[in-house]
Amino acid sequence: MHHEQDIWQMGNLRKKMPITFWTFLIGALALCGVRPFSGFYSKDSILAQAMEQKNYLLFGVGVFVAALTAFYTFRLFS
């Protein structure tokens, strides 16, 4: 990837840089809030607190933002 500026030429990360690929995958899963990773517990506690306080607007916005985060993270990943 040295001196490469065209993002369309930066694909196929799994074969070119496997350690970076797997590290990025673990980070993406944590950012998206997948269960065994730390992002799940932080998102879960925020959403649970919003629901416990009966703040449905904040809960809805939180779920929407979490879904957008997952969508755009895996869009970047692929």
mmCIF file of C-alpha atoms in Angstrom:
data_model
loop_
_atom_site.group_PDB
_atom_site.id
_atom_site.type_symbol
_atom_site.label_atom_id
_atom_site.label_comp_id
_atom_site.label_asym_id
_atom_site.label_seq_id
_atom_site.Cartn_x
_atom_site.Cartn_y
_atom_site.Cartn_z
ATOM 1 C CA MET A 1 0.000 0.000 0.000
ATOM 2 C CA HIS A 2 3.070 2.245 0.018
ATOM 3 C CA HIS A 3 2.391 5.487 -1.924
ATOM 4 C CA GLU A 4 -1.052 4.253 -3.026
ATOM 5 C CA GLN A 5 -3.619 7.067 -3.163
ATOM 6 C CA ASP A 6 -6.466 5.355 -5.045
ATOM 7 C CA ILE A 7 -8.875 3.800 -2.518
ATOM 8 C CA TRP A 8 -10.218 1.407 -5.158
ATOM 9 C CA GLN A 9 -6.760 -0.179 -5.352
ATOM 10 C CA MET A 10 -6.684 -0.808 -1.588
ATOM 11 C CA GLY A 11 -8.957 -3.835 -1.565
ATOM 12 C CA ASN A 12 -8.142 -7.475 -0.844
ATOM 13 C CA LEU A 13 -6.713 -6.625 2.560
ATOM 14 C CA ARG A 14 -7.030 -10.224 3.778
ATOM 15 C CA LYS A 15 -4.366 -11.494 1.366
ATOM 16 C CA LYS A 16 -2.035 -8.496 1.409
ATOM 17 C CA MET A 17 -2.052 -7.755 5.156
ATOM 18 C CA PRO A 18 -3.707 -10.581 7.127
ATOM 19 C CA ILE A 19 -2.808 -9.330 10.619
ATOM 20 C CA THR A 20 -4.251 -5.910 9.817
ATOM 21 C CA PHE A 21 -7.354 -7.545 8.368
ATOM 22 C CA TRP A 22 -8.087 -9.603 11.489
ATOM 23 C CA THR A 23 -7.279 -6.699 13.812
ATOM 24 C CA PHE A 24 -9.621 -4.425 11.855
ATOM 25 C CA LEU A 25 -12.338 -7.095 11.936
ATOM 26 C CA ILE A 26 -12.111 -7.406 15.740
ATOM 27 C CA GLY A 27 -12.207 -3.624 16.090
ATOM 28 C CA ALA A 28 -15.194 -3.374 13.746
ATOM 29 C CA LEU A 29 -17.091 -6.019 15.712
ATOM 30 C CA ALA A 30 -16.375 -4.186 18.971
ATOM 31 C CA LEU A 31 -17.463 -0.855 17.472
ATOM 32 C CA CYS A 32 -20.690 -2.383 16.191
ATOM 33 C CA GLY A 33 -21.573 -3.799 19.582
ATOM 34 C CA VAL A 34 -21.318 -7.527 18.945
ATOM 35 C CA ARG A 35 -21.870 -9.466 22.180
ATOM 36 C CA PRO A 36 -18.513 -10.757 23.439
ATOM 37 C CA PHE A 37 -16.718 -7.467 22.724
ATOM 38 C CA SER A 38 -16.563 -4.338 24.880
ATOM 39 C CA GLY A 39 -18.757 -2.244 22.577
ATOM 40 C CA PHE A 40 -21.733 -4.456 23.363
ATOM 41 C CA TYR A 41 -21.588 -3.782 27.092
ATOM 42 C CA SER A 42 -21.298 -0.014 26.738
ATOM 43 C CA LYS A 43 -24.100 0.236 24.167
ATOM 44 C CA ASP A 44 -26.241 -2.199 26.126
ATOM 45 C CA SER A 45 -25.898 -0.269 29.369
ATOM 46 C CA ILE A 46 -26.706 3.063 27.718
ATOM 47 C CA LEU A 47 -29.784 1.658 25.973
ATOM 48 C CA ALA A 48 -30.893 -0.186 29.115
ATOM 49 C CA GLN A 49 -30.621 3.005 31.170
ATOM 50 C CA ALA A 50 -32.630 4.960 28.593
ATOM 51 C CA MET A 51 -35.332 2.286 28.628
ATOM 52 C CA GLU A 52 -35.350 2.111 32.442
ATOM 53 C CA GLN A 53 -35.871 5.878 32.602
ATOM 54 C CA LYS A 54 -38.702 5.465 30.053
ATOM 55 C CA ASN A 55 -36.951 7.843 27.691
ATOM 56 C CA TYR A 56 -38.177 6.203 24.504
ATOM 57 C CA LEU A 57 -36.933 8.981 22.240
ATOM 58 C CA LEU A 58 -33.359 8.588 23.520
ATOM 59 C CA PHE A 59 -33.672 4.808 23.252
ATOM 60 C CA GLY A 60 -34.869 5.065 19.647
ATOM 61 C CA VAL A 61 -32.113 7.481 18.700
ATOM 62 C CA GLY A 62 -29.556 5.205 20.370
ATOM 63 C CA VAL A 63 -30.741 2.140 18.472
ATOM 64 C CA PHE A 64 -30.779 4.101 15.210
ATOM 65 C CA VAL A 65 -27.250 5.426 15.751
ATOM 66 C CA ALA A 66 -25.997 1.951 16.715
ATOM 67 C CA ALA A 67 -27.484 0.549 13.500
ATOM 68 C CA LEU A 68 -25.867 3.318 11.442
ATOM 69 C CA THR A 69 -22.528 2.619 13.102
ATOM 70 C CA ALA A 70 -22.764 -1.063 12.223
ATOM 71 C CA PHE A 71 -23.832 -0.313 8.658
ATOM 72 C CA TYR A 72 -21.059 2.161 7.893
ATOM 73 C CA THR A 73 -18.363 0.185 9.699
ATOM 74 C CA PHE A 74 -19.036 -2.914 7.621
ATOM 75 C CA ARG A 75 -19.392 -0.830 4.509
ATOM 76 C CA LEU A 76 -15.860 0.372 5.185
ATOM 77 C CA PHE A 77 -14.784 -3.181 5.969
ATOM 78 C CA SER A 78 -15.907 -4.745 2.699
#
